[in-house]
Amino acid sequence: MKKSVLYTIMIIVTVLMLIPMLWTLTTSLSQDTTTVKFHILPEKLTLKNYTDAWNYPALIEKGITMGTFFYNSIITCLLVTVLSIFTDSLAGYILARKKFRFRETIFMLAISTMMIPIYVTSIPMFLIVREFGWINTFAGLVVPFIGSGFGVYMFRQAFLAIPVQIEEAAKLDGLSDLGIYLRIMLPLIKPTVATMIIFKAMWAWNNFYWPLLVTNTMDMFTLPLGLTLFKGLNMTRWGLLTAGLMIVVIPIIVLFLLMQRQFIRGLTAGAVKD
């Protein structure tokens, strides 16, 4: 009886969470409109919204398509994900395995950054980026986010769960600290790596606030910024906007489906008492 009630509640919550996604998909496959409508199924199935969104006339005149925004998002997402995974995991490994003065203080300072909203640090970050001449560049979009307190915490906890004897055996075989980190430790925490890849990729892909601050020309816009062009001052082209939203969402859904098993395992990896 208890399980039946629990499953019923879970199904209801799932349906409620999927309704906005269903509306977005249905609207994107229906004829373009400037009024909000809700249909479970498209009235007249069409893919025209996707082609019109990709080749939006207002952008074509400037030699830009949605493909430009897609390219910018791909580059930004890949660089942020790869570089932050490397820096966070390396910092987590050092904080988990190396003994040095102020180690715990550094760790506490790192995780304390999780409590500070980006809106608090955005002004000094912007001023630093401007000083380096990185406004409207990929460096400005990527460099401020190649490390995070959350990533350091996750990797440190995952490394702490690995027996020290494994490293000692590797050292006896002549591996250096870097070799142990790259060839032994990282492969042993694949679930955590997969989890962080999804978190980092989702954040970088969906980030709207920071690109809005550091980009000032359309050729450097990312997808979230590009979608705002479909919303006019007096009307919104819902067909184009929802088609653009689906274009943005699909890559993240595919990434999650490919890594969901590792992701679920990684959520509980490293849950050990320090």
mmCIF file of C-alpha atoms in Angstrom:
data_model
loop_
_atom_site.group_PDB
_atom_site.id
_atom_site.type_symbol
_atom_site.label_atom_id
_atom_site.label_comp_id
_atom_site.label_asym_id
_atom_site.label_seq_id
_atom_site.Cartn_x
_atom_site.Cartn_y
_atom_site.Cartn_z
ATOM 1 C CA MET A 1 0.000 0.000 0.000
ATOM 2 C CA LYS A 2 2.762 2.432 0.943
ATOM 3 C CA LYS A 3 4.643 1.636 -2.264
ATOM 4 C CA SER A 4 1.517 2.206 -4.362
ATOM 5 C CA VAL A 5 1.002 5.642 -2.817
ATOM 6 C CA LEU A 6 4.671 6.483 -3.295
ATOM 7 C CA TYR A 7 4.648 5.395 -6.948
ATOM 8 C CA THR A 8 1.461 7.372 -7.579
ATOM 9 C CA ILE A 9 2.985 10.525 -6.121
ATOM 10 C CA MET A 10 6.163 10.017 -8.178
ATOM 11 C CA ILE A 11 4.156 9.566 -11.384
ATOM 12 C CA ILE A 12 2.112 12.710 -10.708
ATOM 13 C CA VAL A 13 5.235 14.758 -9.971
ATOM 14 C CA THR A 14 6.931 13.406 -13.113
ATOM 15 C CA VAL A 15 3.945 14.309 -15.293
ATOM 16 C CA LEU A 16 3.787 17.811 -13.810
ATOM 17 C CA MET A 17 7.491 18.294 -14.510
ATOM 18 C CA LEU A 18 7.142 17.038 -18.090
ATOM 19 C CA ILE A 19 4.164 19.269 -18.994
ATOM 20 C CA PRO A 20 6.310 22.363 -19.809
ATOM 21 C CA MET A 21 8.623 20.202 -21.928
ATOM 22 C CA LEU A 22 5.632 18.663 -23.734
ATOM 23 C CA TRP A 23 4.176 22.118 -24.429
ATOM 24 C CA THR A 24 7.538 23.305 -25.782
ATOM 25 C CA LEU A 25 7.864 20.292 -28.105
ATOM 26 C CA THR A 26 4.246 20.537 -29.290
ATOM 27 C CA THR A 27 4.483 24.278 -29.998
ATOM 28 C CA SER A 28 7.784 23.847 -31.858
ATOM 29 C CA LEU A 29 6.123 21.287 -34.170
ATOM 30 C CA SER A 30 3.030 23.435 -34.791
ATOM 31 C CA GLN A 31 2.573 26.433 -37.082
ATOM 32 C CA ASP A 32 4.287 29.574 -35.828
ATOM 33 C CA THR A 33 2.055 31.845 -33.769
ATOM 34 C CA THR A 34 2.273 35.007 -31.689
ATOM 35 C CA THR A 35 -0.340 33.801 -29.192
ATOM 36 C CA VAL A 36 0.112 31.228 -26.469
ATOM 37 C CA LYS A 37 -1.740 27.975 -27.074
ATOM 38 C CA PHE A 38 -1.598 24.585 -25.393
ATOM 39 C CA HIS A 39 -2.073 21.356 -27.322
ATOM 40 C CA ILE A 40 -1.123 17.837 -26.338
ATOM 41 C CA LEU A 41 -0.419 17.077 -30.008
ATOM 42 C CA PRO A 42 0.446 19.515 -32.831
ATOM 43 C CA GLU A 43 -2.582 20.670 -34.814
ATOM 44 C CA LYS A 44 -0.555 20.457 -38.026
ATOM 45 C CA LEU A 45 2.842 18.798 -37.822
ATOM 46 C CA THR A 46 5.629 20.895 -39.322
ATOM 47 C CA LEU A 47 9.392 21.312 -39.002
ATOM 48 C CA LYS A 48 9.350 24.787 -40.538
ATOM 49 C CA ASN A 49 9.927 26.464 -37.159
ATOM 50 C CA TYR A 50 13.284 24.712 -36.852
ATOM 51 C CA THR A 51 14.526 25.831 -40.264
ATOM 52 C CA ASP A 52 13.177 29.360 -39.731
ATOM 53 C CA ALA A 53 14.802 29.547 -36.298
ATOM 54 C CA TRP A 54 18.132 28.321 -37.642
ATOM 55 C CA ASN A 55 18.027 30.832 -40.520
ATOM 56 C CA TYR A 56 16.314 33.744 -38.802
ATOM 57 C CA PRO A 57 16.132 36.649 -41.326
ATOM 58 C CA ALA A 58 17.194 39.286 -38.795
ATOM 59 C CA LEU A 59 20.419 37.323 -38.298
ATOM 60 C CA ILE A 60 21.077 36.357 -41.917
ATOM 61 C CA GLU A 61 21.308 40.050 -42.785
ATOM 62 C CA LYS A 62 24.321 40.256 -40.468
ATOM 63 C CA GLY A 63 25.896 37.071 -41.829
ATOM 64 C CA ILE A 64 24.922 35.126 -38.695
ATOM 65 C CA THR A 65 22.739 32.068 -38.190
ATOM 66 C CA MET A 66 21.754 30.099 -35.126
ATOM 67 C CA GLY A 67 24.653 27.873 -36.095
ATOM 68 C CA THR A 68 26.949 30.711 -34.982
ATOM 69 C CA PHE A 69 25.407 30.649 -31.510
ATOM 70 C CA PHE A 70 25.565 26.846 -31.501
ATOM 71 C CA TYR A 71 29.279 26.938 -32.357
ATOM 72 C CA ASN A 72 30.003 29.492 -29.632
ATOM 73 C CA SER A 73 28.122 27.402 -27.060
ATOM 74 C CA ILE A 74 29.917 24.207 -28.113
ATOM 75 C CA ILE A 75 33.367 25.791 -27.824
ATOM 76 C CA THR A 76 32.563 27.473 -24.506
ATOM 77 C CA CYS A 77 30.970 24.341 -23.056
ATOM 78 C CA LEU A 78 33.823 22.043 -24.119
ATOM 79 C CA LEU A 79 36.555 24.349 -22.804
ATOM 80 C CA VAL A 80 34.814 25.024 -19.489
ATOM 81 C CA THR A 81 34.063 21.330 -18.955
ATOM 82 C CA VAL A 82 37.475 19.922 -19.896
ATOM 83 C CA LEU A 83 39.560 22.565 -18.144
ATOM 84 C CA SER A 84 37.452 22.638 -14.975
ATOM 85 C CA ILE A 85 37.419 18.840 -14.711
ATOM 86 C CA PHE A 86 41.216 18.863 -14.869
ATOM 87 C CA THR A 87 41.763 21.705 -12.389
ATOM 88 C CA ASP A 88 39.074 20.578 -9.929
ATOM 89 C CA SER A 89 40.205 16.939 -9.941
ATOM 90 C CA LEU A 90 43.864 17.888 -9.566
ATOM 91 C CA ALA A 91 43.066 20.227 -6.672
ATOM 92 C CA GLY A 92 40.836 17.582 -5.114
ATOM 93 C CA TYR A 93 43.586 14.970 -5.407
ATOM 94 C CA ILE A 94 46.180 17.223 -3.761
ATOM 95 C CA LEU A 95 43.811 18.154 -0.936
ATOM 96 C CA ALA A 96 42.894 14.506 -0.385
ATOM 97 C CA ARG A 97 46.353 12.933 -0.500
ATOM 98 C CA LYS A 98 49.071 15.509 0.122
ATOM 99 C CA LYS A 99 49.816 16.757 3.615
ATOM 100 C CA PHE A 100 50.903 20.372 3.821
ATOM 101 C CA ARG A 101 50.353 23.409 5.984
ATOM 102 C CA PHE A 102 46.922 25.089 5.804
ATOM 103 C CA ARG A 103 45.493 22.207 3.752
ATOM 104 C CA GLU A 104 42.196 22.206 5.635
ATOM 105 C CA THR A 105 41.996 26.004 5.532
ATOM 106 C CA ILE A 106 42.451 26.004 1.762
ATOM 107 C CA PHE A 107 39.782 23.326 1.428
ATOM 108 C CA MET A 108 37.326 25.304 3.577
ATOM 109 C CA LEU A 109 38.003 28.450 1.544
ATOM 110 C CA ALA A 110 37.381 26.503 -1.662
ATOM 111 C CA ILE A 111 34.012 25.114 -0.587
ATOM 112 C CA SER A 112 32.990 28.438 0.961
ATOM 113 C CA THR A 113 32.820 29.841 -2.585
ATOM 114 C CA MET A 114 29.742 27.629 -3.071
ATOM 115 C CA MET A 115 27.824 29.988 -0.780
ATOM 116 C CA ILE A 116 28.643 33.120 -2.788
ATOM 117 C CA PRO A 117 26.231 33.857 -5.688
ATOM 118 C CA ILE A 118 27.782 34.826 -9.010
ATOM 119 C CA TYR A 119 25.875 38.108 -8.827
ATOM 120 C CA VAL A 120 28.080 39.133 -5.894
ATOM 121 C CA THR A 121 31.345 38.441 -7.721
ATOM 122 C CA SER A 122 30.265 39.399 -11.240
ATOM 123 C CA ILE A 123 31.394 43.036 -11.030
ATOM 124 C CA PRO A 124 34.982 42.334 -9.877
ATOM 125 C CA MET A 125 35.146 39.402 -12.319
ATOM 126 C CA PHE A 126 34.005 41.669 -15.142
ATOM 127 C CA LEU A 127 36.578 44.315 -14.239
ATOM 128 C CA ILE A 128 39.357 41.715 -14.209
ATOM 129 C CA VAL A 129 38.247 40.288 -17.559
ATOM 130 C CA ARG A 130 38.120 43.792 -19.036
ATOM 131 C CA GLU A 131 41.599 44.562 -17.685
ATOM 132 C CA PHE A 132 42.959 41.492 -19.475
ATOM 133 C CA GLY A 133 41.237 42.528 -22.697
ATOM 134 C CA TRP A 134 39.014 39.457 -22.781
ATOM 135 C CA ILE A 135 35.690 41.215 -23.390
ATOM 136 C CA ASN A 136 33.853 39.593 -26.321
ATOM 137 C CA THR A 137 36.300 36.654 -26.483
ATOM 138 C CA PHE A 138 36.184 32.966 -25.634
ATOM 139 C CA ALA A 139 38.791 33.596 -22.932
ATOM 140 C CA GLY A 140 36.355 35.909 -21.162
ATOM 141 C CA LEU A 141 33.615 33.289 -21.373
ATOM 142 C CA VAL A 142 35.788 30.392 -20.196
ATOM 143 C CA VAL A 143 38.672 31.378 -17.913
ATOM 144 C CA PRO A 144 36.618 32.657 -14.918
ATOM 145 C CA PHE A 145 34.973 29.229 -14.591
ATOM 146 C CA ILE A 146 37.816 26.721 -14.967
ATOM 147 C CA GLY A 147 37.627 25.952 -11.251
ATOM 148 C CA SER A 148 34.852 25.612 -8.682
ATOM 149 C CA GLY A 149 34.505 24.811 -4.991
ATOM 150 C CA PHE A 150 31.812 22.240 -5.735
ATOM 151 C CA GLY A 151 34.087 20.376 -8.131
ATOM 152 C CA VAL A 152 36.993 20.405 -5.689
ATOM 153 C CA TYR A 153 34.719 19.023 -2.960
ATOM 154 C CA MET A 154 33.298 16.230 -5.124
ATOM 155 C CA PHE A 155 36.691 15.074 -6.369
ATOM 156 C CA ARG A 156 38.334 15.282 -2.945
ATOM 157 C CA GLN A 157 35.631 13.098 -1.416
ATOM 158 C CA ALA A 158 35.912 10.610 -4.274
ATOM 159 C CA PHE A 159 39.689 10.351 -3.876
ATOM 160 C CA LEU A 160 39.344 9.867 -0.121
ATOM 161 C CA ALA A 161 37.257 6.750 -0.804
ATOM 162 C CA ILE A 162 40.165 5.074 -2.635
ATOM 163 C CA PRO A 163 42.512 2.996 -0.436
ATOM 164 C CA VAL A 164 45.952 4.535 0.022
ATOM 165 C CA GLN A 165 47.520 1.110 -0.608
ATOM 166 C CA ILE A 166 46.737 1.446 -4.328
ATOM 167 C CA GLU A 167 48.919 4.541 -4.569
ATOM 168 C CA GLU A 168 51.673 2.959 -2.526
ATOM 169 C CA ALA A 169 51.743 0.004 -4.905
ATOM 170 C CA ALA A 170 51.911 2.369 -7.878
ATOM 171 C CA LYS A 171 54.827 4.243 -6.313
ATOM 172 C CA LEU A 172 56.690 0.957 -5.842
ATOM 173 C CA ASP A 173 56.216 0.376 -9.575
ATOM 174 C CA GLY A 174 57.965 3.695 -10.239
ATOM 175 C CA LEU A 175 55.022 5.926 -11.132
ATOM 176 C CA SER A 176 55.340 9.645 -10.403
ATOM 177 C CA ASP A 177 52.662 11.616 -8.579
ATOM 178 C CA LEU A 178 51.335 12.922 -11.908
ATOM 179 C CA GLY A 179 51.346 9.409 -13.350
ATOM 180 C CA ILE A 180 49.419 8.071 -10.360
ATOM 181 C CA TYR A 181 46.869 10.874 -10.691
ATOM 182 C CA LEU A 182 46.355 10.399 -14.437
ATOM 183 C CA ARG A 183 46.721 6.628 -14.850
ATOM 184 C CA ILE A 184 45.469 5.259 -11.527
ATOM 185 C CA MET A 185 43.298 7.698 -9.617
ATOM 186 C CA LEU A 186 41.192 9.299 -12.356
ATOM 187 C CA PRO A 187 40.128 5.957 -13.924
ATOM 188 C CA LEU A 188 39.018 4.781 -10.470
ATOM 189 C CA ILE A 189 36.594 7.675 -10.046
ATOM 190 C CA LYS A 190 34.860 7.528 -13.442
ATOM 191 C CA PRO A 191 31.372 7.952 -11.900
ATOM 192 C CA THR A 192 32.428 11.211 -10.248
ATOM 193 C CA VAL A 193 34.078 12.402 -13.459
ATOM 194 C CA ALA A 194 30.891 11.610 -15.404
ATOM 195 C CA THR A 195 28.759 13.403 -12.817
ATOM 196 C CA MET A 196 30.913 16.503 -12.949
ATOM 197 C CA ILE A 197 30.979 16.457 -16.757
ATOM 198 C CA ILE A 198 27.182 16.606 -16.778
ATOM 199 C CA PHE A 199 27.026 19.342 -14.125
ATOM 200 C CA LYS A 200 29.722 21.450 -15.781
ATOM 201 C CA ALA A 201 28.348 20.981 -19.290
ATOM 202 C CA MET A 202 24.797 21.847 -18.209
ATOM 203 C CA TRP A 203 25.936 24.969 -16.406
ATOM 204 C CA ALA A 204 28.150 26.196 -19.257
ATOM 205 C CA TRP A 205 25.546 25.351 -21.911
ATOM 206 C CA ASN A 206 22.670 27.099 -20.125
ATOM 207 C CA ASN A 207 24.607 30.059 -18.756
ATOM 208 C CA PHE A 208 22.901 33.310 -19.696
ATOM 209 C CA TYR A 209 24.022 35.903 -17.175
ATOM 210 C CA TRP A 210 27.790 35.887 -17.728
ATOM 211 C CA PRO A 211 27.749 35.859 -21.568
ATOM 212 C CA LEU A 212 25.308 38.752 -21.367
ATOM 213 C CA LEU A 213 27.952 40.741 -19.469
ATOM 214 C CA VAL A 214 31.077 39.925 -21.484
ATOM 215 C CA THR A 215 29.781 39.758 -25.072
ATOM 216 C CA ASN A 216 28.713 42.801 -27.034
ATOM 217 C CA THR A 217 28.392 41.579 -30.632
ATOM 218 C CA MET A 218 26.044 38.930 -32.054
ATOM 219 C CA ASP A 219 28.876 36.857 -33.519
ATOM 220 C CA MET A 220 29.959 35.977 -29.944
ATOM 221 C CA PHE A 221 26.490 35.261 -28.550
ATOM 222 C CA THR A 222 25.848 31.832 -27.086
ATOM 223 C CA LEU A 223 22.547 29.972 -27.577
ATOM 224 C CA PRO A 224 20.756 31.339 -24.469
ATOM 225 C CA LEU A 225 21.480 34.882 -25.652
ATOM 226 C CA GLY A 226 20.506 34.063 -29.218
ATOM 227 C CA LEU A 227 17.090 32.838 -28.112
ATOM 228 C CA THR A 228 16.212 36.314 -26.823
ATOM 229 C CA LEU A 229 16.172 37.548 -30.430
ATOM 230 C CA PHE A 230 12.934 35.618 -31.045
ATOM 231 C CA LYS A 231 11.162 37.642 -28.355
ATOM 232 C CA GLY A 232 10.199 41.035 -29.740
ATOM 233 C CA LEU A 233 9.129 44.202 -27.946
ATOM 234 C CA ASN A 234 5.470 43.837 -28.900
ATOM 235 C CA MET A 235 5.165 40.150 -29.761
ATOM 236 C CA THR A 236 6.890 36.792 -29.378
ATOM 237 C CA ARG A 237 7.163 34.223 -32.162
ATOM 238 C CA TRP A 238 6.405 31.192 -30.042
ATOM 239 C CA GLY A 239 6.998 28.655 -32.789
ATOM 240 C CA LEU A 240 10.535 29.902 -33.438
ATOM 241 C CA LEU A 241 11.287 30.410 -29.764
ATOM 242 C CA THR A 242 10.207 26.904 -28.752
ATOM 243 C CA ALA A 243 12.079 25.392 -31.721
ATOM 244 C CA GLY A 244 15.180 27.211 -30.533
ATOM 245 C CA LEU A 245 14.588 25.938 -27.007
ATOM 246 C CA MET A 246 14.425 22.354 -28.283
ATOM 247 C CA ILE A 247 17.661 22.855 -30.213
ATOM 248 C CA VAL A 248 19.272 24.010 -26.959
ATOM 249 C CA VAL A 249 17.843 21.196 -24.830
ATOM 250 C CA ILE A 250 18.486 18.189 -27.088
ATOM 251 C CA PRO A 251 22.327 18.083 -26.738
ATOM 252 C CA ILE A 252 22.101 18.079 -22.929
ATOM 253 C CA ILE A 253 19.454 15.362 -22.970
ATOM 254 C CA VAL A 254 21.654 13.222 -25.232
ATOM 255 C CA LEU A 255 24.655 13.806 -22.956
ATOM 256 C CA PHE A 256 22.673 12.747 -19.898
ATOM 257 C CA LEU A 257 21.301 9.621 -21.589
ATOM 258 C CA LEU A 258 24.811 8.581 -22.606
ATOM 259 C CA MET A 259 26.196 9.028 -19.094
ATOM 260 C CA GLN A 260 23.189 8.419 -16.848
ATOM 261 C CA ARG A 261 24.526 5.217 -15.253
ATOM 262 C CA GLN A 262 27.827 6.809 -14.314
ATOM 263 C CA PHE A 263 25.955 9.939 -13.214
ATOM 264 C CA ILE A 264 23.722 8.038 -10.776
ATOM 265 C CA ARG A 265 26.715 6.170 -9.351
ATOM 266 C CA GLY A 266 28.677 9.393 -9.072
ATOM 267 C CA LEU A 267 26.045 11.120 -6.969
ATOM 268 C CA THR A 268 26.864 8.767 -4.089
ATOM 269 C CA ALA A 269 30.555 8.308 -4.822
ATOM 270 C CA GLY A 270 32.884 9.631 -2.158
ATOM 271 C CA ALA A 271 30.211 9.729 0.533
ATOM 272 C CA VAL A 272 32.689 8.809 3.232
ATOM 273 C CA LYS A 273 33.494 10.255 6.603
ATOM 274 C CA ASP A 274 36.708 12.289 6.535
#
